[in-house]
XYZ file of C-alpha atoms in Angstrom:
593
model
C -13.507 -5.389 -10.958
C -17.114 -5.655 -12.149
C -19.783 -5.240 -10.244
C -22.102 -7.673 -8.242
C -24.336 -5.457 -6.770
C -27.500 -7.295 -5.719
C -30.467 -5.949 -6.825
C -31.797 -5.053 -3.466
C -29.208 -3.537 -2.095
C -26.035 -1.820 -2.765
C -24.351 -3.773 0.353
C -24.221 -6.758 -2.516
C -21.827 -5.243 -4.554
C -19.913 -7.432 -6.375
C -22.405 -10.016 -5.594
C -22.226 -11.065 -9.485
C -18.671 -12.530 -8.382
C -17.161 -11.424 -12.077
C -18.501 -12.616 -15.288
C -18.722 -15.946 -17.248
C -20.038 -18.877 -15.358
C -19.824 -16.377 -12.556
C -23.579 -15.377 -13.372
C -24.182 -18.169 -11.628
C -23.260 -16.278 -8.315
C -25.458 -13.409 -8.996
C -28.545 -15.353 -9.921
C -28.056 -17.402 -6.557
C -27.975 -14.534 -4.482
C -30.464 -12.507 -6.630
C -32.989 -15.864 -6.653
C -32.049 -17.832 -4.036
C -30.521 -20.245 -6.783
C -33.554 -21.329 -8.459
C -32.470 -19.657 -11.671
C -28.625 -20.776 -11.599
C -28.781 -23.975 -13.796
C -31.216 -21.996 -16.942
C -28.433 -19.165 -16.667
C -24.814 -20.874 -16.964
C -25.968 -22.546 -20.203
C -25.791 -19.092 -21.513
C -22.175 -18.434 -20.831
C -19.236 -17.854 -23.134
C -21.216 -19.334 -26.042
C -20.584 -17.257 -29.621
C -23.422 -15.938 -31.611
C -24.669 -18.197 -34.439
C -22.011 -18.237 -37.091
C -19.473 -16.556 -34.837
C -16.430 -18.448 -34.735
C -15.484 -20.109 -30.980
C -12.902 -18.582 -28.431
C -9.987 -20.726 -28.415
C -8.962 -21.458 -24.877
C -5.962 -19.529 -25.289
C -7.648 -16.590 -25.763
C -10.355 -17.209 -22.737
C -7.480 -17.868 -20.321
C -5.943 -14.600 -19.110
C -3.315 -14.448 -16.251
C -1.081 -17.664 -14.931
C 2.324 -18.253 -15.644
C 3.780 -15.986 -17.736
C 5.080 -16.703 -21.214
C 8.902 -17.099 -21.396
C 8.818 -15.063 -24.300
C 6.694 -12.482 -23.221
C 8.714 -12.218 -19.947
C 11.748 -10.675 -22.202
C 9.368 -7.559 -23.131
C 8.964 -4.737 -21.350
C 5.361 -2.991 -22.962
C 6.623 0.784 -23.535
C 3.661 2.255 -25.222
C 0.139 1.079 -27.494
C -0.136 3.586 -30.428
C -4.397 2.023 -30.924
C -6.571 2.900 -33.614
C -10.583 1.191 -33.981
C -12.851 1.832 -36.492
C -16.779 0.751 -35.324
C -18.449 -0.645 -38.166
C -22.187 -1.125 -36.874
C -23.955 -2.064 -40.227
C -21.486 -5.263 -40.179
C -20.944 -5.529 -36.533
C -17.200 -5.460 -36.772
C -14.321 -3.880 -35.609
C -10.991 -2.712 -38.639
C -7.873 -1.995 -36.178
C -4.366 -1.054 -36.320
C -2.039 -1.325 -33.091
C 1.493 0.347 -33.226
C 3.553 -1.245 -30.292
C 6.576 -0.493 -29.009
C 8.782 -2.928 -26.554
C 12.315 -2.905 -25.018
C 13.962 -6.474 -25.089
C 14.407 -7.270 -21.234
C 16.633 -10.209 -22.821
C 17.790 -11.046 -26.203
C 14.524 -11.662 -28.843
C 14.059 -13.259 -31.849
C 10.137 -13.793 -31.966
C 7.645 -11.680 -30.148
C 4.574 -13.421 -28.874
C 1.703 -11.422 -28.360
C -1.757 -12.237 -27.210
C -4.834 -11.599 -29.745
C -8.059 -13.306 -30.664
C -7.617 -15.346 -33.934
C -10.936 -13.905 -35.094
C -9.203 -10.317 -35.095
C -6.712 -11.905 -37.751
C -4.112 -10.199 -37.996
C -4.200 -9.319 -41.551
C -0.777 -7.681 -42.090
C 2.548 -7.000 -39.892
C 5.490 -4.707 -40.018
C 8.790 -4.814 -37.845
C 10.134 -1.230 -37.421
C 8.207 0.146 -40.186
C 9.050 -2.894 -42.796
C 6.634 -4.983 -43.628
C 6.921 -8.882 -43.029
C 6.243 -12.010 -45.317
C 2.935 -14.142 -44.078
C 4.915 -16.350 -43.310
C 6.468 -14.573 -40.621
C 4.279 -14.963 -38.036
C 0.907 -17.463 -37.221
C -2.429 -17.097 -34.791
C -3.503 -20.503 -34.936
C -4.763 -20.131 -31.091
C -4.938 -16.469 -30.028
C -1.270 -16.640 -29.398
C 0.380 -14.464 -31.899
C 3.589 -15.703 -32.920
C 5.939 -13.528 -35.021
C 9.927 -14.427 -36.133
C 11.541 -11.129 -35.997
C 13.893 -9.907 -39.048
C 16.707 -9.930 -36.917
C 17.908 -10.780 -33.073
C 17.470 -8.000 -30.819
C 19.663 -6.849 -28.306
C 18.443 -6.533 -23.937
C 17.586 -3.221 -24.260
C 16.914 -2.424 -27.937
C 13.462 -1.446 -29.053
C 11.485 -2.768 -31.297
C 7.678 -1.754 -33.101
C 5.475 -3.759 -34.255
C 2.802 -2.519 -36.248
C -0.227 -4.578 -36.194
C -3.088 -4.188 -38.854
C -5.893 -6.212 -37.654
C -10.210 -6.736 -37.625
C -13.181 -8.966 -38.176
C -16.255 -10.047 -36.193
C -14.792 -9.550 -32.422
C -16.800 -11.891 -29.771
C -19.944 -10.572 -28.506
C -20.468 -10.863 -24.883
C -23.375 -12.912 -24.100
C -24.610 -10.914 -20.877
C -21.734 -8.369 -20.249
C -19.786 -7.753 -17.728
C -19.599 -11.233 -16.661
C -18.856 -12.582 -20.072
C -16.659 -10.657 -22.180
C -17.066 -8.962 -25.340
C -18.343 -5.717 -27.127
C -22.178 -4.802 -27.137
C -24.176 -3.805 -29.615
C -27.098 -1.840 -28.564
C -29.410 0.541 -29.354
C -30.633 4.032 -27.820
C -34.621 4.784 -27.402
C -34.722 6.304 -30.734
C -32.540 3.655 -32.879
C -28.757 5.042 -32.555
C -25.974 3.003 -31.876
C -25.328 2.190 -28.379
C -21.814 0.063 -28.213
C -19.498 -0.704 -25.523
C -16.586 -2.964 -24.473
C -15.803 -4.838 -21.777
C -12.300 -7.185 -21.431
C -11.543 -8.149 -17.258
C -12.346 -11.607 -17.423
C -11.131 -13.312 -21.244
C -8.812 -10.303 -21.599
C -7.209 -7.408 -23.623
C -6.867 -10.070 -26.271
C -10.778 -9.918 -27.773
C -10.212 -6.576 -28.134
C -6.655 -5.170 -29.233
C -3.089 -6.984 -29.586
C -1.602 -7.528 -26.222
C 0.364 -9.321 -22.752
C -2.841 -10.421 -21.458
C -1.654 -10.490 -17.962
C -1.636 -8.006 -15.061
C 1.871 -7.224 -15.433
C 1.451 -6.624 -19.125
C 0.649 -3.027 -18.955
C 1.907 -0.491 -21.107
C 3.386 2.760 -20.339
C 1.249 4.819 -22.080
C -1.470 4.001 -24.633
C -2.764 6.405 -27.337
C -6.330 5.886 -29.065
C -8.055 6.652 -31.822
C -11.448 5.774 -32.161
C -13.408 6.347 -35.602
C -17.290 6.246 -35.332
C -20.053 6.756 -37.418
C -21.332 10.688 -37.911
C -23.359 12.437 -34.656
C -21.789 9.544 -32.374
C -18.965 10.392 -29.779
C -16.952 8.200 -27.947
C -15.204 8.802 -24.856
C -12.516 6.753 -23.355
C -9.475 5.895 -21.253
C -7.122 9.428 -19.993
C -7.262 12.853 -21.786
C -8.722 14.030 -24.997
C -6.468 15.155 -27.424
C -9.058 16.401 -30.323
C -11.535 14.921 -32.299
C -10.925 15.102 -35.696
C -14.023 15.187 -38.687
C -14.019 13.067 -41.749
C -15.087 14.693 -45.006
C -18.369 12.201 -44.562
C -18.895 13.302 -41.542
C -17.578 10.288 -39.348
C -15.434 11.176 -36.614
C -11.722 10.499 -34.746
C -11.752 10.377 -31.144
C -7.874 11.014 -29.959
C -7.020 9.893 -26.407
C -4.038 9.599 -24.553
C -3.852 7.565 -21.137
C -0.962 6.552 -19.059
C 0.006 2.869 -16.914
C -3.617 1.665 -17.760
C -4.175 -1.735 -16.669
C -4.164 -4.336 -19.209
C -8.033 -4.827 -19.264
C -9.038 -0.982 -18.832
C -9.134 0.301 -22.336
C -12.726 0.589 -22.828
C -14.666 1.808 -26.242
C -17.870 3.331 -25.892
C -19.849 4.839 -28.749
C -23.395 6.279 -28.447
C -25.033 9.880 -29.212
C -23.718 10.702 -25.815
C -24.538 14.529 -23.566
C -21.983 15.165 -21.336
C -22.016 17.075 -17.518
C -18.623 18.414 -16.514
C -17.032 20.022 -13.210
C -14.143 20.282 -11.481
C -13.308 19.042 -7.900
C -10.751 20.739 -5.685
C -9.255 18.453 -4.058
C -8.297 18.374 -0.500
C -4.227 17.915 -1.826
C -4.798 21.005 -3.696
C -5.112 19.877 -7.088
C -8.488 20.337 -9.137
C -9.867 17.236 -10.707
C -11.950 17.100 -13.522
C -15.031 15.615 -13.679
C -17.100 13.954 -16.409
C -20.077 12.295 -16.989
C -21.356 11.133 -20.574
C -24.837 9.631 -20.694
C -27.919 9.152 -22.746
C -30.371 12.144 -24.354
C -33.189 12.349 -22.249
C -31.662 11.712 -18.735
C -30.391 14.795 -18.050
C -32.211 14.847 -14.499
C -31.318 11.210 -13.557
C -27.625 12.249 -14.686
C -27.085 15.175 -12.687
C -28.326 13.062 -9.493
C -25.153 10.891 -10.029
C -23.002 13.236 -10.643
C -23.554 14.930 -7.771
C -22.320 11.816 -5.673
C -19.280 12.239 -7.634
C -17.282 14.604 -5.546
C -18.611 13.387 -1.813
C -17.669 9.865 -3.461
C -14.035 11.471 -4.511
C -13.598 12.918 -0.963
C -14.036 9.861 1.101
C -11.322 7.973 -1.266
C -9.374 10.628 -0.855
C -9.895 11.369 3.203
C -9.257 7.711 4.030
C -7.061 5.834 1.462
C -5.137 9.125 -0.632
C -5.024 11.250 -3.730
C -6.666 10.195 -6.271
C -4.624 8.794 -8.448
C -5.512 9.705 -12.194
C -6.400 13.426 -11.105
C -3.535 14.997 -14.411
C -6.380 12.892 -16.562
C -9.648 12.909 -15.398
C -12.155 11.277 -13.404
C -14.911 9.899 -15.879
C -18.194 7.782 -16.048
C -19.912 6.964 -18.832
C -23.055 5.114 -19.389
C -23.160 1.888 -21.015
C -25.521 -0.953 -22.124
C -24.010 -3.399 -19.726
C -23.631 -3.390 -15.725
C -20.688 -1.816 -15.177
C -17.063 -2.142 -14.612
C -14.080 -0.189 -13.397
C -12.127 0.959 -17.022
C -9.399 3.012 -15.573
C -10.817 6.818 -15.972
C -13.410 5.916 -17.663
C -15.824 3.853 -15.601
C -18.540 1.779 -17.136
C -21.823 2.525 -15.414
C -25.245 0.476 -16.477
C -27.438 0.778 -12.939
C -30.070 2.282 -14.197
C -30.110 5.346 -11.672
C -31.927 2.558 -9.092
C -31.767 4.059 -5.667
C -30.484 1.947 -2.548
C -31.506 2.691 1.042
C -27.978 3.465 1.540
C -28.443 6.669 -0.315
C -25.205 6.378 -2.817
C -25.313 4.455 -5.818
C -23.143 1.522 -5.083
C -22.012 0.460 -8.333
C -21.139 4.137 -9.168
C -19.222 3.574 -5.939
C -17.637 0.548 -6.334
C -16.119 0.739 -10.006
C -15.233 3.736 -9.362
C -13.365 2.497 -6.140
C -11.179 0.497 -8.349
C -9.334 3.529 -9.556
C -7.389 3.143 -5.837
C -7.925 -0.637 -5.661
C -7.324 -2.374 -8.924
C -5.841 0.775 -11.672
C -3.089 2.822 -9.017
C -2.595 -0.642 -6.946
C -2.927 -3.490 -9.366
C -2.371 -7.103 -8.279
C 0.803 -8.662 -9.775
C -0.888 -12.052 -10.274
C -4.629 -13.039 -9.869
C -3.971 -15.216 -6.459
C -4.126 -11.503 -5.108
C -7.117 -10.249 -6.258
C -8.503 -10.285 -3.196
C -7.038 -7.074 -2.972
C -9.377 -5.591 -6.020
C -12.272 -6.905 -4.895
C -12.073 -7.335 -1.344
C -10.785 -4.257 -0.787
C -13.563 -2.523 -2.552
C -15.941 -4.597 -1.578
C -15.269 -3.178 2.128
C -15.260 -0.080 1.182
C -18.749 0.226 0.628
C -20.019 -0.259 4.187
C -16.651 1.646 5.119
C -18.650 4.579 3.187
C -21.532 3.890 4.997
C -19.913 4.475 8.030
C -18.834 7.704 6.764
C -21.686 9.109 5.720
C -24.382 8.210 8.225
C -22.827 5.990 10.857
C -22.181 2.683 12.510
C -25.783 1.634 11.982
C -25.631 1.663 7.691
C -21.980 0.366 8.530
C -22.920 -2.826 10.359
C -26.476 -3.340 8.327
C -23.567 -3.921 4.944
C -21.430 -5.245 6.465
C -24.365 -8.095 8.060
C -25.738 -8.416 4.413
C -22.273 -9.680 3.493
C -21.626 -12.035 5.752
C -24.076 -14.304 4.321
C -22.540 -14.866 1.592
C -19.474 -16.314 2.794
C -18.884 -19.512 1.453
C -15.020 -20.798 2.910
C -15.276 -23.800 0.189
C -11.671 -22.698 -1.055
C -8.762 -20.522 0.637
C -8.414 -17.189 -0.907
C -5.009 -17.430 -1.478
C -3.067 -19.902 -3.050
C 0.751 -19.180 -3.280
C 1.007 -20.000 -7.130
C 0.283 -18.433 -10.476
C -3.485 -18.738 -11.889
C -5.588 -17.971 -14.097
C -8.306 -15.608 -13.866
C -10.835 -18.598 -14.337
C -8.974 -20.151 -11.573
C -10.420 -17.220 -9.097
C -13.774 -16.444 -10.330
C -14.934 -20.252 -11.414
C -16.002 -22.637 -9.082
C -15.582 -25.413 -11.451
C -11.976 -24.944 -11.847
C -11.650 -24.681 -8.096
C -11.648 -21.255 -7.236
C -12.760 -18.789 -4.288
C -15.394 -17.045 -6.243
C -17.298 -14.429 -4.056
C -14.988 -14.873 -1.293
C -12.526 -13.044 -2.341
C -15.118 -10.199 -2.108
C -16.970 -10.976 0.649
C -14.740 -12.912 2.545
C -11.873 -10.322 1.885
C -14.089 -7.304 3.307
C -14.913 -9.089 6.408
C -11.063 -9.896 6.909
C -10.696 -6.108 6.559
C -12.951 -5.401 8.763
C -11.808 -7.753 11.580
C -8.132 -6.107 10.578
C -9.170 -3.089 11.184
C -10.543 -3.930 14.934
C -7.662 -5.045 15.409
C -5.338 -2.937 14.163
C -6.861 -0.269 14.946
C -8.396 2.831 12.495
C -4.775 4.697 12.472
C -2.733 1.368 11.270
C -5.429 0.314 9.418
C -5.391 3.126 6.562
C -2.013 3.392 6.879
C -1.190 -0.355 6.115
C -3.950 0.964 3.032
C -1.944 3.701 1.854
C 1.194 2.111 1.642
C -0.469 -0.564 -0.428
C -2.483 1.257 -3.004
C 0.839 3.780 -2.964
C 3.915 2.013 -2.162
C 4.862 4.935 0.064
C 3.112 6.549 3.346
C 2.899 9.988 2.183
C 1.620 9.841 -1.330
C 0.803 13.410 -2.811
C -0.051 14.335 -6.371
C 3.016 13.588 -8.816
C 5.018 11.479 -6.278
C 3.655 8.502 -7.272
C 2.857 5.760 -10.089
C 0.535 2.883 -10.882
C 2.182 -0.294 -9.139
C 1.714 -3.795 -8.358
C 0.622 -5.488 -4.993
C 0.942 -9.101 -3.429
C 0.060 -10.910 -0.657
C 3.240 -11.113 0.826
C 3.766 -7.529 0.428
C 0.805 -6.493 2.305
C 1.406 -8.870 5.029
C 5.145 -6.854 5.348
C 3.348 -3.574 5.210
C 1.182 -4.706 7.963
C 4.700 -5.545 10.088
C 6.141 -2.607 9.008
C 3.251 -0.177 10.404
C 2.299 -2.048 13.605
C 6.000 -3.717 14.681
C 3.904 -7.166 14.926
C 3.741 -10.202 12.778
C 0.176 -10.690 11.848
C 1.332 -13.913 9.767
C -0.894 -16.409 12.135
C -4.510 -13.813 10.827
C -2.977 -14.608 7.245
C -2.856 -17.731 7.470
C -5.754 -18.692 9.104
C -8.316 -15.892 6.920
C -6.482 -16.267 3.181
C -4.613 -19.606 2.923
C -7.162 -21.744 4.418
C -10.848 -22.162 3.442
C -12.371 -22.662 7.124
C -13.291 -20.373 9.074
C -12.067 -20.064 12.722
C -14.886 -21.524 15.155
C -14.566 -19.900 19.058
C -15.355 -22.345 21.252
C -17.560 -21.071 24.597
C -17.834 -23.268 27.611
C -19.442 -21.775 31.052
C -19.237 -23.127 34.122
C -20.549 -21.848 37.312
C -18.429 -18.216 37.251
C -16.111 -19.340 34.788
C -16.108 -18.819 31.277
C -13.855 -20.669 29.072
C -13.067 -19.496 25.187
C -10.704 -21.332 22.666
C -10.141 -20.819 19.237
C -10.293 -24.469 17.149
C -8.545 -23.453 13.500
C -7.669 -25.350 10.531
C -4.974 -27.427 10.784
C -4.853 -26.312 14.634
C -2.790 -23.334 13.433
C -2.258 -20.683 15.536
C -4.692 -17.500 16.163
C -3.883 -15.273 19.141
C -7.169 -13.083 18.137
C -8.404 -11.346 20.991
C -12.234 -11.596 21.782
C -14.542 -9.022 23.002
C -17.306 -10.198 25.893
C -20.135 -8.164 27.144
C -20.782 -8.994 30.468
C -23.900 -7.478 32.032
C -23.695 -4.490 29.957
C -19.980 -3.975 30.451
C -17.507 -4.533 27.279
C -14.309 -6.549 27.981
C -11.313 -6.742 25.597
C -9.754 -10.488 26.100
C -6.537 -11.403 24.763
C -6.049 -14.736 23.967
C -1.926 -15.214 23.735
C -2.544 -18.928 23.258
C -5.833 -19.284 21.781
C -7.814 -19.922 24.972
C -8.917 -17.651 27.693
C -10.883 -17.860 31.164
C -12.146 -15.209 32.723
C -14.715 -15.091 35.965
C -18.153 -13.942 35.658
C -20.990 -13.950 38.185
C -23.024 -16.717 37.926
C -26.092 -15.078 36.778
C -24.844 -12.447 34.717
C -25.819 -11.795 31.090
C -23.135 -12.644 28.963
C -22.651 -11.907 25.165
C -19.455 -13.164 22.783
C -18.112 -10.571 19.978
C -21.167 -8.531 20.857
C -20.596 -6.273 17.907
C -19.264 -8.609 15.901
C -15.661 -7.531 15.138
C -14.295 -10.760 14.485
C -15.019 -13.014 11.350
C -15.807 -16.492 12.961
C -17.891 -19.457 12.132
C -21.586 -19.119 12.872
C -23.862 -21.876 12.756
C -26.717 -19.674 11.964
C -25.122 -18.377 8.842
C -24.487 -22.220 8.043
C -28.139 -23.082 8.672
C -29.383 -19.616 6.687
C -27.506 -21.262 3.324
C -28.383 -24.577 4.044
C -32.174 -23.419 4.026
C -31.444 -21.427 0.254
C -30.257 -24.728 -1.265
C -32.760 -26.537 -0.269
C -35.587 -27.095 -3.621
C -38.865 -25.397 -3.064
């Protein structure tokens, strides 16, 4: 849910793959890899004197906890104090849970650098020897047994020196920055180690709570916006300042602090379900002409989600952006943006475009485990060209959509069928899909969508990022997606099963090579897959100008053409297919200089 983006173009979006050792990825397709090995010594490594991550607390996702299974997060009662002279962070988290199953200890994910200092059980306070944080696993013995279905808070009084990310987004951490003239200029960012480094939590993707309140104390003449609706902002008799928030379902890496001498543009988009929506944009002094440009995307950007997927899904809240000293990534309502106003030929700012994308494809539809993440990033990986499409035609459409099929790598299947870790997608090392799951994934869209058609194709969409087909404002919540799921929804809109594209596109890393053989007036095609698995995918031929739609039932088709006519294969390249060129094209970038 970060950004790649390459710097030429906003068709690389996402190109950074996600953070970490993923920086890697970016400087690869940024440099043509003659910077990778000079950046990943750079990753994940603390300041001088700042105590190590455990990897407990850089792990986020996998299996879940036994313990943690038995909760069920009701609500986050957060309050931060930013301490910039010292560079740390004073915290107290009020959390409230409903035992799924009987509980006797509550495990909750934080970084041991946070502490905690103190802890209380429904308001009484417990004995240090109640609870340990030798690892970033949090480990408290409750007073009593609990009940399935009693509740049970846990207040949390926490702080210290939290991890500093080393080149945020892709590794994780707060920033401290400065503005032009001096002023703080601080920010947060959580996706890839987790909720953990920053407030107590179930650092997995089905750890969200219901509803998260914050209070965020910063230094006089500072604001700081964040995550869902403003309730006030209170003053301190010295002049520092509370800023009260309330947001609902956010995903478990959204809450975002931000904290700067921040101007603000506002509006209000009526929306084509008939609600009004609105709009926010908080950004440095002295851009005020560079900020209005983006916000003026904000509302064409808002009515192509909404046109083509549904409502927007955080509309009772807000939709906002706010500048920050790192790239960018998609904190639910309040979207990190660090592009630097840089202007694409494709005349939107992608990574404006693309975190804010995530509000349909990663904070309404949220996948229940990381194996799935293809449909974060894929999805809104596609739906960049997809926007291209809609604003100036098939020409932008297919120049993205070209730009990204280079970077398809196929070294590992998309899809696993097991629970991993978030390392496990993003990190080639550990064996995962990296890019692919954004590149890859938006070319399997768009071949779905060929052959689904455009009708199925958004609706399959909808009933994905909504659970339902006719999602309206207040009819529906923040939910989790899987695989499987989407592959019913697919069955469900078209009457087919698509199980054989599946298999071949997600849970295998090859791609599908078509096989041409012409003979006299015969041409011959067969798909070679895999593990020789099955892919009925129908082929399009130009022959002598004229387009042909050929089915292939088995996997092979022959069809008669004259002997001297012009013939061209997937002349508009619909399907995602091995290509030898491609190959040779990355061969050539690996290759020393």
């Amino acid at each position: 849910m970060n950004t790649p983006g390459a710097p030429d173009s906003g068709a690389f979006a996402h190109l950074y793959g996600k953070r970490k050792r993923s920086i890697n990825r970016w400087l690869i397709a940024a440099a043509g890899g003659a910077l990778a090995a000079s950046a990943s010594a750079q990753v994940a490594l603390p300041r001088k004197g700042e105590p190590p991550l455990t990897a407990q607390t850089q792990r986020s996702g996998g299996p879940i906890d036994p313990d943690q299974a038995k909760l069920q997060f009701d609500t986050a009662d957060l309050s931060f104090e930013i301490l910039p002279t010292t560079e740390q962070l004073r915290g107290k988290a009020v959390l409230t849970f409903t035992a799924r199953a009987p509980l006797d200890v509550l495990v909750i994910d934080l970084d041991r650098n946070l502490g905690p200092q103190a802890i209380a059980i429904d308001g009484k306070p417990l004995p240090r020897a109640a609870f340990a944080n030798p690892e970033g696993r949090l480990t408290i013995k409750l007073p009593r047994r609990y009940a399935t279905g009693q509740k049970v808070v846990a207040t949390i009084t926490y702080g210290g020196t939290p991890h500093v990310a080393v080149k945020a987004p892709w590794d994780d951490g707060v920033v401290w920055s400065k503005t032009p003239d001096g002023q703080l200029f601080f920010a947060t960012t959580t996706e890839g180690y987790g909720c953990d480094i920053l407030w107590p939590c179930l650092d997995f993707p089905q750890g969200e709570p219901g509803r998260v309140d914050l209070h965020i104390t910063v230094p006089k003449g500072l604001k700081a916006p964040s995550n869902g609706v403003l309730r006030g902002v209170d003053t301190l008799p010295d002049g520092r300042t509370i800023w009260n928030w309330s947001v609902k379902h956010p995903n478990t890496y959204a809450i975002a602090l931000n904290v700067a001498p921040y101007e603000v543009i506002s509006g209000e988009y009526k929306s084509r379900f008939g609600n009004t929506i609105p709009m926010y944009y908080w950004y440095l002094p002295g851009e005020e002409a560079k900020a209005k440009a983006l916000f003026a995307e904000f509302a064409p950007t808002l009515d192509f989600y909404e046109a083509n997927v549904g409502p927007y899904p955080f509309g009772d809240e807000k939709m906002g952006v706010v500048e920050t000293p790192h790239m960018g990534m998609e904190h639910q309502t309040i979207n990190a943006y660090g592009n630097g106003y840089k202007k694409a030929p494709e005349g939107f700012d992608w990574l404006f475009q693309h975190e804010f994308g995530h509000e349909w494809f990663g904070n309404q539809l949220t996948a229940a485990n990381w194996d799935d993440y293809w449909l974060h990033e894929g999805y809104e990986e596609y739906m960049q060209p997809a926007y291209g499409l809609w604003r100036e035609g098939f020409a932008r459409y297919a120049t993205m959509m070209d730009s990204q099929r280079n970077k398809i790598e196929n070294k590992v299947p998309i899809v696993r069928g097991r629970w991993i870790t978030e390392e496990e997608v993003y990190e080639a090392d550990k064996g995962g899909p990296g890019q692919d799951i954004y590149y890859k994934g938006a070319w399997m869209l768009h071949t779905l969508r060929w052959l689904l058609g455009d009708k199925d194709f958004w609706d399959v969409t909808r009933l994905e990022v909504y659970g339902r087909p006719d999602p309206r404002p207040g009819n529906f919540a923040p939910r989790y997606g899987s695989t499987a799921e989407y592959e019913g929804f697919v069955k469900r809109v078209t009457g087919k099963d698509y199980r054989w594209f599946f298999d071949v596109y997600l849970r295998r890393a090859a791609l599908p090579d078509l096989v041409e053989a012409r003979t006299g007036t015969t041409l011959t095609l067969i798909w070679m897959t895999p593990d020789d698995l099955p892919f009925p995918m129908p082929i399009e031929v130009m022959v002598d100008n004229k387009l042909r739609r050929i089915d292939m039932p088995g996997g092979t088709a022959t069809i008669a053409v004259p002997a001297d006519a012009h013939v061209v294969v997937d002349p508009y390249a619909r399907v995602l297919r091995r290509s030898k060129a491609v190959e040779d094209y990355q061969a050539g970038l690996r290759k020393p200089s």
